[in-house]
Coordinates of N, CA and C and ligand atoms in Angstrom, one line a residue:
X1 N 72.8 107.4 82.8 CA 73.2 107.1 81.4 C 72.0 106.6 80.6
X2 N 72.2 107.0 79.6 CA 70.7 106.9 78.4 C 71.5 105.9 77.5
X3 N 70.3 105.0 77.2 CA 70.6 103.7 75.8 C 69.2 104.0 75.4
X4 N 69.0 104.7 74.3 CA 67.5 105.4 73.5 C 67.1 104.6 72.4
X5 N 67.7 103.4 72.4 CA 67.7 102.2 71.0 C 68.2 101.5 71.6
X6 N 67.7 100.2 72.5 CA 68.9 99.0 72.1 C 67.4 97.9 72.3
X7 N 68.1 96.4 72.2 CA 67.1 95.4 71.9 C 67.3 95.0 73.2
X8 N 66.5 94.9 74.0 CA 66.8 94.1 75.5 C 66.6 92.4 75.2
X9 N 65.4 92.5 73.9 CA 65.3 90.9 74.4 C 65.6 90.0 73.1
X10 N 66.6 90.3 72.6 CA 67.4 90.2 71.5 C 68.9 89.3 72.7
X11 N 69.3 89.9 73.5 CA 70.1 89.4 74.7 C 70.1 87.8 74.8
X12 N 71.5 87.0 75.1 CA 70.7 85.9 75.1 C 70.1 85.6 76.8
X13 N 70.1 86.8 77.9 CA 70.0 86.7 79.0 C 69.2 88.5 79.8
X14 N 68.2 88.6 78.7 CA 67.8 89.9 78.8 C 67.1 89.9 80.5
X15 N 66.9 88.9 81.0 CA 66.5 89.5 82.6 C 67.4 90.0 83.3
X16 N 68.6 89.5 82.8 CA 70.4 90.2 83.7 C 70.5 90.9 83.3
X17 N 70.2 91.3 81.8 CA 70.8 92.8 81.6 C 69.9 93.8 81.9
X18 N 68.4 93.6 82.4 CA 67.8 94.5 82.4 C 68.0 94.5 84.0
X19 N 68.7 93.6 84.5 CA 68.5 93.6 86.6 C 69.9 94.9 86.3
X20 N 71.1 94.7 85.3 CA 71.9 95.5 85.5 C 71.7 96.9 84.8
X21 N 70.8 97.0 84.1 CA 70.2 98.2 84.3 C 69.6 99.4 85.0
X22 N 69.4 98.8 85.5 CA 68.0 98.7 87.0 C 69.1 99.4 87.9
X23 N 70.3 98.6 88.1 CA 71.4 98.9 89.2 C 72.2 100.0 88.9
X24 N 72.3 100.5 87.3 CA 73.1 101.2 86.8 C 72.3 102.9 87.2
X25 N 70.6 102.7 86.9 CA 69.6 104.0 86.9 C 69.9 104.0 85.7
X26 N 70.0 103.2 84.3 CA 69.8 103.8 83.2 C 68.6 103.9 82.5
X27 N 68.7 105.1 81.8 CA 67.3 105.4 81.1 C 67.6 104.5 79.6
X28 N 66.0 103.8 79.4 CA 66.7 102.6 78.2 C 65.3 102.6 77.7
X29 N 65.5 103.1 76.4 CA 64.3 102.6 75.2 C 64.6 101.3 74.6
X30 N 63.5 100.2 75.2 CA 63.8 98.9 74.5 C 62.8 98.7 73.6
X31 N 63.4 98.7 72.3 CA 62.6 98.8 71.1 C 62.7 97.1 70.7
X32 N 61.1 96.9 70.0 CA 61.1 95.8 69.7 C 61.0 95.4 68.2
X33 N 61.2 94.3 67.5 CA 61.0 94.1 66.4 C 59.6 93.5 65.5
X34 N 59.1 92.9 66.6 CA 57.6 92.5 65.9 C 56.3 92.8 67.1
X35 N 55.6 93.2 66.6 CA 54.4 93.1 67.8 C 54.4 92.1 69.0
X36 N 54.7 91.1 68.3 CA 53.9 90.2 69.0 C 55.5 89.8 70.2
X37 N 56.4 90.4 70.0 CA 56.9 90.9 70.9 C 57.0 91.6 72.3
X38 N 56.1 92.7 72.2 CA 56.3 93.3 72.8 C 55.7 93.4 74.1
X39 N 54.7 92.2 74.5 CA 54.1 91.8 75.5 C 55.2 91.7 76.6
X40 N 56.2 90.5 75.7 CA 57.3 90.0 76.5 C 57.9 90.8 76.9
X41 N 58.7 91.0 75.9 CA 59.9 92.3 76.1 C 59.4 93.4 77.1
X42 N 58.3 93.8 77.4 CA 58.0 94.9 78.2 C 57.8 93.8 79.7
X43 N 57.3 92.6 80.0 CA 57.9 92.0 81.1 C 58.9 92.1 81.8
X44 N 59.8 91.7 81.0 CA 61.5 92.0 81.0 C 61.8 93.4 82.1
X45 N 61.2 94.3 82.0 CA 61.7 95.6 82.2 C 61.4 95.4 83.8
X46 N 62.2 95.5 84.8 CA 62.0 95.7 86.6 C 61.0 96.5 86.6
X47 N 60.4 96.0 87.8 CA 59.6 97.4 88.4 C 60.2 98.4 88.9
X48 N 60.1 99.7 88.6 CA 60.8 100.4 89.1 C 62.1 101.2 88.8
X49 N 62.3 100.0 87.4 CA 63.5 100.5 86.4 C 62.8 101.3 85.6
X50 N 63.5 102.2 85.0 CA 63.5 103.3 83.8 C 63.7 102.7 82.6
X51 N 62.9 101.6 82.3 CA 63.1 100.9 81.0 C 61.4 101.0 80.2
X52 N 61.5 101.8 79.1 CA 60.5 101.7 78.3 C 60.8 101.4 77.1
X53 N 59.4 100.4 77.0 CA 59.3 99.5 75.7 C 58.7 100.2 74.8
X54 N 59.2 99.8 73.6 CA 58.4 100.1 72.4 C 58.0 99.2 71.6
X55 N 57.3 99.2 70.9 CA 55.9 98.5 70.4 C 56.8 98.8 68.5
X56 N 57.3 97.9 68.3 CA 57.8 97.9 66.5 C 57.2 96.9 65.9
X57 N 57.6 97.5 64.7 CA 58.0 96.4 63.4 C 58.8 96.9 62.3
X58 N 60.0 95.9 62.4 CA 61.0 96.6 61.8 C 61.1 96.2 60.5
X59 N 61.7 97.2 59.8 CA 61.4 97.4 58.8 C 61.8 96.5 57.4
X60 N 62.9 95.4 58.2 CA 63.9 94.6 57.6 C 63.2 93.5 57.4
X61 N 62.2 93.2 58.2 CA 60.9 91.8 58.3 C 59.4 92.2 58.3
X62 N 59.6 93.3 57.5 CA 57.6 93.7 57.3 C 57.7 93.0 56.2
X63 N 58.1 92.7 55.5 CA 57.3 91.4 54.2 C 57.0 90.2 55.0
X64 N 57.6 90.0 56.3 CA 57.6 88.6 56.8 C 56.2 88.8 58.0
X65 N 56.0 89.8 58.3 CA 55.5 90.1 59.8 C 54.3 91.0 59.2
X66 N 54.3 91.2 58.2 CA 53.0 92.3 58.3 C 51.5 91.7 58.3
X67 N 51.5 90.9 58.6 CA 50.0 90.2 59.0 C 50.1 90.7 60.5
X68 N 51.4 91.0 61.4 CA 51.1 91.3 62.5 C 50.7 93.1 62.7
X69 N 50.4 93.7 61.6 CA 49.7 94.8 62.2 C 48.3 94.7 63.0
X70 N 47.5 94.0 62.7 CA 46.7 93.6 63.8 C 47.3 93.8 65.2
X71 N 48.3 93.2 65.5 CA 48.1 93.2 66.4 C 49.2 94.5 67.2
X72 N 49.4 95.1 66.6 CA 50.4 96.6 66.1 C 49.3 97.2 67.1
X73 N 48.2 97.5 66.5 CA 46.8 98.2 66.4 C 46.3 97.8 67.9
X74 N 46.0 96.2 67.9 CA 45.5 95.9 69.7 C 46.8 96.5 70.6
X75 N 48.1 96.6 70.4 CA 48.3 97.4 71.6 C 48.9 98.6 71.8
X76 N 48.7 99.1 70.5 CA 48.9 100.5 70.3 C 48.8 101.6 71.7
X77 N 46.8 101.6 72.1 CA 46.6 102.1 73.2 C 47.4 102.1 74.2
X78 N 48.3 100.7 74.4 CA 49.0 100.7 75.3 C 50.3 101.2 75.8
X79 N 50.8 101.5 74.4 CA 52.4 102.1 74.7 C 52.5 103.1 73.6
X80 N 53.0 103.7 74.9 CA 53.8 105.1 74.7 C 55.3 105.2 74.0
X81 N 55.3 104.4 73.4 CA 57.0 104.6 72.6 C 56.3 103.4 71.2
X82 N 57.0 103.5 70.0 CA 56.9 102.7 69.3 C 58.2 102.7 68.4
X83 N 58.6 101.6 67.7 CA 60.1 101.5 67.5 C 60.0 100.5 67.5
X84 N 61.0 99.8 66.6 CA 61.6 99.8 65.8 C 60.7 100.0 64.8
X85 N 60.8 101.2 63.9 CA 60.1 101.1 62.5 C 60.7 101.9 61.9
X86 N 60.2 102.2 60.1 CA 60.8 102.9 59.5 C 60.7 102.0 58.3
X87 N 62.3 102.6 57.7 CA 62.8 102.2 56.1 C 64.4 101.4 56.1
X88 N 64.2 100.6 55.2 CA 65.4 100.0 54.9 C 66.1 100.2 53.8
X89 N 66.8 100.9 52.6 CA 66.4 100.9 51.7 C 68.2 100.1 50.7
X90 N 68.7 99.6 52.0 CA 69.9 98.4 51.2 C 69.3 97.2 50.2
X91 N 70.3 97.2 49.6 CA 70.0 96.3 48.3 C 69.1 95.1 48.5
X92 N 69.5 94.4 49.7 CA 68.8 93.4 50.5 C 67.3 93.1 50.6
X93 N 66.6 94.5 51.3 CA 65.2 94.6 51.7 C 64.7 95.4 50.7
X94 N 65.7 96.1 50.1 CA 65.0 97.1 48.8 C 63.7 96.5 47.9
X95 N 63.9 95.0 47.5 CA 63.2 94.4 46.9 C 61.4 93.8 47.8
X96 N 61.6 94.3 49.0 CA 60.2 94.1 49.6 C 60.1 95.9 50.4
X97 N 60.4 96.8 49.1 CA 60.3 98.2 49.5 C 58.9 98.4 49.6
X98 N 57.6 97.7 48.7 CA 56.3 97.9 48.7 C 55.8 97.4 50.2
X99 N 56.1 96.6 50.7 CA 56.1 95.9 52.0 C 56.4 97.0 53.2
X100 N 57.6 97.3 52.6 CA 57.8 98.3 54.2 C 56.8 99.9 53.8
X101 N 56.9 100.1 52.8 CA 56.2 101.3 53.1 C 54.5 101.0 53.1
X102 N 53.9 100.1 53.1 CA 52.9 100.1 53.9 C 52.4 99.6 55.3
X103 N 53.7 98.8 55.6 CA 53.8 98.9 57.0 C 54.1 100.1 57.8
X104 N 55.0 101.1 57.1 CA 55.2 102.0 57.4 C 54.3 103.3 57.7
X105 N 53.2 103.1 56.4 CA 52.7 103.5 56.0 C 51.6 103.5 57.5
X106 N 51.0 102.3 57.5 CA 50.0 102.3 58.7 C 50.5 102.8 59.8
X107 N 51.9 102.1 60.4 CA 51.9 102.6 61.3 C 52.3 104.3 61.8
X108 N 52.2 104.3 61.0 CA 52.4 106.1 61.1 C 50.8 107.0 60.9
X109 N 49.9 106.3 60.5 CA 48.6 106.7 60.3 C 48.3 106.4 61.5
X110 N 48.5 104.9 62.2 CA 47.9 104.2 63.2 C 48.2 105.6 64.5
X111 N 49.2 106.0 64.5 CA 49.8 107.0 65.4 C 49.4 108.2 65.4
X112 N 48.9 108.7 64.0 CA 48.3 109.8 64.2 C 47.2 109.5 64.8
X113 N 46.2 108.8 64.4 CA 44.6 108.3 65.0 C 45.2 108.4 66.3
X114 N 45.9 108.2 67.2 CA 46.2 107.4 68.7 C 46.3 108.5 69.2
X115 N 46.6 109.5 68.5 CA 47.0 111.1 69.5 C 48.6 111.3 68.9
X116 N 49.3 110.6 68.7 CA 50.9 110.6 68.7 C 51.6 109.9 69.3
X117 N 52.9 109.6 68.6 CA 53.7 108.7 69.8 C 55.1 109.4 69.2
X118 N 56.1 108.7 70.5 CA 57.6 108.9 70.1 C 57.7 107.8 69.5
X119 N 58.6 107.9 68.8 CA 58.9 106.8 67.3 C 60.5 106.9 67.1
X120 N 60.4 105.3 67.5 CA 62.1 105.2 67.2 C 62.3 104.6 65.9
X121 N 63.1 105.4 65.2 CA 63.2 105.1 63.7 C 64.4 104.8 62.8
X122 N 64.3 103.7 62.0 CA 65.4 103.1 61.2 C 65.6 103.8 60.0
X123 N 66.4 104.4 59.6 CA 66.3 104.9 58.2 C 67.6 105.0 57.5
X124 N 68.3 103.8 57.3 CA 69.5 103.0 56.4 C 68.8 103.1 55.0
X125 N 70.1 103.8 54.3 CA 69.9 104.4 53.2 C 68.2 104.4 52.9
X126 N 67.9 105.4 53.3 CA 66.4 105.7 53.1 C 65.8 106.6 53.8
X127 N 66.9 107.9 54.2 CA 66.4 108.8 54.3 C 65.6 109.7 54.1
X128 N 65.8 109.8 52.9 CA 64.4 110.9 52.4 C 63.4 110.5 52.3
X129 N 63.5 108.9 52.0 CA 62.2 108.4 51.8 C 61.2 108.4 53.3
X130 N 62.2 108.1 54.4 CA 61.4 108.0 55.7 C 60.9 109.8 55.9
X131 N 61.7 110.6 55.3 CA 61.2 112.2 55.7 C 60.1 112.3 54.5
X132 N 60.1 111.7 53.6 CA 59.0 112.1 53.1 C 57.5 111.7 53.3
X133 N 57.7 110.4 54.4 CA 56.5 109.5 55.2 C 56.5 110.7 56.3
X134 N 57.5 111.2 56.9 CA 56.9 111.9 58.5 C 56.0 113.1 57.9
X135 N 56.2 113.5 56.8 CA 56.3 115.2 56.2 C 54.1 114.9 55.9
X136 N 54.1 113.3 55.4 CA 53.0 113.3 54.8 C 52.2 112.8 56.4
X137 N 52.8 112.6 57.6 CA 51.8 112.5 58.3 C 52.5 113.0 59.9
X138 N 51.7 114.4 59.8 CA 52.7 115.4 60.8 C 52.0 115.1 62.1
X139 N 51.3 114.5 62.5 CA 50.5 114.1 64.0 C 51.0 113.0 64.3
X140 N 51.9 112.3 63.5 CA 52.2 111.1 63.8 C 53.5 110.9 65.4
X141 N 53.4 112.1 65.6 CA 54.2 112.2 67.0 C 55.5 112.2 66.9
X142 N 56.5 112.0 67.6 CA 57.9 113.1 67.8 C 58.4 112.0 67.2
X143 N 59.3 112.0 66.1 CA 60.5 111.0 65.9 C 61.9 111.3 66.0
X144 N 62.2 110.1 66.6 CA 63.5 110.2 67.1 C 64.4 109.2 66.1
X145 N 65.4 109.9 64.8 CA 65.9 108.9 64.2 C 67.0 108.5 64.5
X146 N 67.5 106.8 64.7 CA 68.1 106.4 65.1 C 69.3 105.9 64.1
X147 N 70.5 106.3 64.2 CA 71.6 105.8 63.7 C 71.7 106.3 62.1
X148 N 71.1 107.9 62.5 CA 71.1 108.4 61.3 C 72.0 108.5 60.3
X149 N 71.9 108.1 59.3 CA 72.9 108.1 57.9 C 73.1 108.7 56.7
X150 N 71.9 109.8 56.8 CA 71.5 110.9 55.3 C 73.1 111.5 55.4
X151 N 72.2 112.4 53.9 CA 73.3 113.5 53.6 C 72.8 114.6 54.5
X152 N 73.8 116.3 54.2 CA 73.4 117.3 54.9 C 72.0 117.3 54.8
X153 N 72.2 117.5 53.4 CA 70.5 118.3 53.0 C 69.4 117.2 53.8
X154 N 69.4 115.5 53.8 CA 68.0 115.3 54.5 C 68.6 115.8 56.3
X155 N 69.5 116.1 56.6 CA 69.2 116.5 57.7 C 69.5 117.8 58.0
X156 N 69.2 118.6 57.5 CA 68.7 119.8 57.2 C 67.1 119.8 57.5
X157 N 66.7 118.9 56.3 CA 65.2 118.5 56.4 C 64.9 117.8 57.5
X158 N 65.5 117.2 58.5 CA 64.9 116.5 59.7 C 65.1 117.4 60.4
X159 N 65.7 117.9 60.3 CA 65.6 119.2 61.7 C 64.5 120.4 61.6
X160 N 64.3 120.5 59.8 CA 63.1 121.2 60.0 C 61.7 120.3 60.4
X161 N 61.5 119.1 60.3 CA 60.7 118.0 60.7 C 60.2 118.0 62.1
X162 N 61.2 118.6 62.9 CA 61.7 118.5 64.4 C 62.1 117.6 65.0
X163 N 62.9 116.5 63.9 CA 63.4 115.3 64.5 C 64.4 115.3 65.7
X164 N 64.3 114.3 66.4 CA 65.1 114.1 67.5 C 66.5 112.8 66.8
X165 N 67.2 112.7 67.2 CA 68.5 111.9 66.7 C 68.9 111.1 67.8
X166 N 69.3 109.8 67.9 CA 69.7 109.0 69.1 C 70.6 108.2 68.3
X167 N 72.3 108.5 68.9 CA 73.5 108.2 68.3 C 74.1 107.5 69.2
X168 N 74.9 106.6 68.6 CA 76.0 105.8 69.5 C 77.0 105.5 69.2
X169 N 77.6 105.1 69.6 CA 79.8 104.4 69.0 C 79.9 104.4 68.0
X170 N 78.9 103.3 67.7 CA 79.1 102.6 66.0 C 79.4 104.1 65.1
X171 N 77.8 104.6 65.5 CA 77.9 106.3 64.1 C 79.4 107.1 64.7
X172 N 79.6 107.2 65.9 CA 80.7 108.1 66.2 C 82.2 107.8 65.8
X173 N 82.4 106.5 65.5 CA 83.3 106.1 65.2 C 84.0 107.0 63.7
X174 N 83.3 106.8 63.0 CA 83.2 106.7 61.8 C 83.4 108.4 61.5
X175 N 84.6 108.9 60.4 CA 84.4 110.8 60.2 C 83.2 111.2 59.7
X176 N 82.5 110.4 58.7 CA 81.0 110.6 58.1 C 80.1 111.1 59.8
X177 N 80.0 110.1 60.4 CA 78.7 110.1 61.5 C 79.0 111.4 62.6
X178 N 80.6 111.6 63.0 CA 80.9 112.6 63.5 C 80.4 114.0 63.1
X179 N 80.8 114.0 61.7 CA 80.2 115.2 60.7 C 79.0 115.4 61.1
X180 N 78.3 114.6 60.9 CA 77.0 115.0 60.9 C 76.5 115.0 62.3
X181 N 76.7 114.5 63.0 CA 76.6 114.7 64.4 C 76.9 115.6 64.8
X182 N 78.4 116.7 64.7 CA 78.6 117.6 65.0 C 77.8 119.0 64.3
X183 N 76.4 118.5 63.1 CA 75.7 119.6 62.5 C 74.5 119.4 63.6
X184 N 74.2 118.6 64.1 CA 72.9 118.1 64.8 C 72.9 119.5 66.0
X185 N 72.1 120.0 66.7 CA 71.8 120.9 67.4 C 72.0 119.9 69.0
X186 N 72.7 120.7 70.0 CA 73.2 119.3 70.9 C 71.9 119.0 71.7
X187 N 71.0 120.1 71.8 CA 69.8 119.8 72.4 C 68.5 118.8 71.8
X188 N 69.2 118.5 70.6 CA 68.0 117.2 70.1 C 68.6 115.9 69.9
X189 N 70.1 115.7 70.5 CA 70.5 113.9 70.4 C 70.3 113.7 71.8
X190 N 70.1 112.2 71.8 CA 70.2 110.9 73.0 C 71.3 110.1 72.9
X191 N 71.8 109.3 73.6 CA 72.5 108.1 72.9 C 71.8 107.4 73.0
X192 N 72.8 106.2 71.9 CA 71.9 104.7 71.8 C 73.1 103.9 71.8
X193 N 72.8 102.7 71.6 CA 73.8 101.8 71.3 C 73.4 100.7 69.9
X194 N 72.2 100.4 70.1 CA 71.6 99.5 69.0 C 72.5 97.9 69.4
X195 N 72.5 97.8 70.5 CA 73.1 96.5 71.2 C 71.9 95.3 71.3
X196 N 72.0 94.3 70.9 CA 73.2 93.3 70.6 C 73.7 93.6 69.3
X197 N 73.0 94.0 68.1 CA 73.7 94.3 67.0 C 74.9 95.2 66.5
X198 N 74.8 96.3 66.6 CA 76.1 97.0 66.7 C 76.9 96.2 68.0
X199 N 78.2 96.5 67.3 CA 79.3 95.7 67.7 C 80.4 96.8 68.2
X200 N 81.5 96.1 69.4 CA 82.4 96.7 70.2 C 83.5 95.9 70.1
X201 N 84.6 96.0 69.8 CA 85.6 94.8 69.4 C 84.8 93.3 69.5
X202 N 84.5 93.6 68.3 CA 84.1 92.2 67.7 C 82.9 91.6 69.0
X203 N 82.1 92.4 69.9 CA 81.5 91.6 70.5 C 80.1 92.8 70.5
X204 N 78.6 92.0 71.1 CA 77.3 92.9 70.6 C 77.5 93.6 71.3
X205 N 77.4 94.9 71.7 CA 77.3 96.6 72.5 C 76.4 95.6 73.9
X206 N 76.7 96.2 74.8 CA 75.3 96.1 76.1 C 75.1 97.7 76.1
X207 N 73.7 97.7 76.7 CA 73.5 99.1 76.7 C 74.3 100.3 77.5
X208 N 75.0 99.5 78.2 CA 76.0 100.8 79.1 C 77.1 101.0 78.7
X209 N 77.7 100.4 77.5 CA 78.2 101.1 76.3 C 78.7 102.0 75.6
X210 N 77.0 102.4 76.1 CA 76.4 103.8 75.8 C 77.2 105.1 76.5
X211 N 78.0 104.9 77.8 CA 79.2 105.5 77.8 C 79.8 105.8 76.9
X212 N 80.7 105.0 76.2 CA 81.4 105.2 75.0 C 81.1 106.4 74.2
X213 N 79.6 106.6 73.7 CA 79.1 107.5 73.3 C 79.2 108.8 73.8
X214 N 78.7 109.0 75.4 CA 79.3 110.4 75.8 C 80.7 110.4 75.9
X215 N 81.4 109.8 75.4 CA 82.9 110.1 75.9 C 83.2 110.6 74.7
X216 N 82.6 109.9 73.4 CA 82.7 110.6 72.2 C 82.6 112.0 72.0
X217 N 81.2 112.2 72.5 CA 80.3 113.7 72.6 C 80.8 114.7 73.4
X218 N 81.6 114.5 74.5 CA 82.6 115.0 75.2 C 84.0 115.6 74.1
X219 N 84.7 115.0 73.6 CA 85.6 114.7 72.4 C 85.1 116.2 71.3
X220 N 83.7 115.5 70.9 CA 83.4 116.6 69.8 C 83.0 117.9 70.2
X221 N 82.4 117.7 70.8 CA 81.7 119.3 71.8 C 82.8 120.1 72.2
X222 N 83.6 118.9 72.6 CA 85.1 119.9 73.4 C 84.5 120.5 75.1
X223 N 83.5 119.4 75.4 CA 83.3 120.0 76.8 C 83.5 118.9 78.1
X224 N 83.3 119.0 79.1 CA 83.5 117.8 80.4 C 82.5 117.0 80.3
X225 N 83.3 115.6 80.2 CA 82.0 114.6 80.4 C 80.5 114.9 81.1
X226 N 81.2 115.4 82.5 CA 80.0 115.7 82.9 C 79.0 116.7 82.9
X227 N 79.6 117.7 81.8 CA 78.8 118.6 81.2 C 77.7 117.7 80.3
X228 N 78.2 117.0 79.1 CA 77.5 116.0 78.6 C 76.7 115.3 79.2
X229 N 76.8 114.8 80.2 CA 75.8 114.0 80.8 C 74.4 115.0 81.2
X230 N 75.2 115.7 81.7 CA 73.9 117.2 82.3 C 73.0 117.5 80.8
X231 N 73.5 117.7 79.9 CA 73.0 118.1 78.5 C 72.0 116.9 78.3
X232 N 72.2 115.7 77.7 CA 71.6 114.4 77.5 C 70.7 114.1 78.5
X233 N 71.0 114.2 80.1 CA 69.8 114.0 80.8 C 68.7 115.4 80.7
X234 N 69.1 117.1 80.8 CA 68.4 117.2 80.4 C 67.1 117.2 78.8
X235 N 67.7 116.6 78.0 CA 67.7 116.7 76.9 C 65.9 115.6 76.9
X236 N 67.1 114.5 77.7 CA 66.1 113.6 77.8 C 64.2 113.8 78.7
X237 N 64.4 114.9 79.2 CA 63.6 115.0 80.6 C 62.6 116.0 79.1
X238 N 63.1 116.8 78.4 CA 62.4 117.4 77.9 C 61.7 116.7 76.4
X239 N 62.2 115.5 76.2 CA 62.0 114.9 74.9 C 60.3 114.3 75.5
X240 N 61.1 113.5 77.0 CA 59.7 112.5 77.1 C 58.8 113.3 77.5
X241 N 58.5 114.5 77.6 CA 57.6 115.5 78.0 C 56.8 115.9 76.7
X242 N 57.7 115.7 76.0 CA 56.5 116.4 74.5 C 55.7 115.7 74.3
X243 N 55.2 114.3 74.5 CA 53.8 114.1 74.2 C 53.2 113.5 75.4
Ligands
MN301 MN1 67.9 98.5 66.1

């Protein structure tokens, strides 16, 4: 089982969830929200478990955190996923929009300079705006957008991008996220959950959850769960290969 987005150490007991990870064999992108994060949060992960961290700043607290690109930059070298990043563009953060787009801004530059990375990416109402950042820096490595919410046409445009998509309950619930999930090509989604934040009757998602989601994907596709699973793992085997 794949969770391609959740917060491990957002948890209020992230060493149990990641021991029950570990026990599950789930493949888990634990995206972080500030640099100075991501030391820890990549502790967290078992030896031996299939848990990779990523290195963020998200996009909801770069007016508050963007003094930590510094340190974005010191451990860039080091990891191979980066995420939480992106655009926010709700009424809320809209007003520190100059803020995110040059956090955004760097770290998409910072990634091209690095060779490339996979990039897990936020883009609430601010779709185009985030495809118009990947468009202007195409070395910036494979992005995978997370909990996508455009219209057709930006995903139209992400797919000519070569974006990858990592979906979960929350989008599937909903006939909007189905729609467009069902335009998605089945060989470029993952699941995610976006757990502890997305919610499951009234309680935060854990990342195995992330069931829920292939049961969905099963549903839409019209095929055997365990056809889905075969799809998604290999989906997965060929995503973390591209860079
Ligand atoms: Mn998230």
């Amino acid at each position: 089982m794949i969770d391609f987005h959740t917060h491990l150490d957002l948890y209020p007991n992230p060493s149990e969830v990641a021991r029950e990870c570990r026990v599950r064999g789930m493949d888990i992108l634990s995206v972080t929200t500030t640099p100075s994060a991501w030391k820890g949060t990549s502790a967290i992960a078992m030896p031996g478990s299939r848990v990779r961290t990523a290195l963020g700043l998200h996009p909801q607290i770069a007016h508050q955190r963007r003094s930590e690109l510094d340190l974005f930059d010191h451990y860039l070298p080091d990891a191979s996923y980066v995420g939480e990043v992106g655009l926010d563009g709700a009424p809320e953060f809209k007003k520190y929009w100059d803020d995110q787009l040059s956090v955004f801004n760097h770290v998409l530059q910072a990634c091209s300079r690095a060779g490339g990375r996979i990039m897990s990416i936020h883009s609430r109402r601010a779709a185009s705006a985030v495809l118009d950042r990947l468009e202007v820096f195409p070395n910036a490595g494979v992005p995978i957008l997370h909990w996508f919410s455009g219209n057709k046409r930006d995903l139209d445009r992400a797919l000519s991008l070569n974006c990858w998509f990592s979906v979960g309950p929350a989008m599937l619930i909903g006939t909007k996220g189905l729609d467009l999930v069902g335009h998605i090509p089945r060989e470029q989604i993952l699941t995610e959950t976006d757990g502890p934040f997305a919610q499951v009757n009234g309680r935060g998602m854990m990342p195995w959850d992330a069931q829920r989601a292939v049961v969905q994907l099963s549903a839409l596709w019209k095929i055997p769960l365990k056809n889905v699973e075969q799809e998604l793992d290999s989906n997965l085997q060929r995503f973390t290969s591209l860079l």
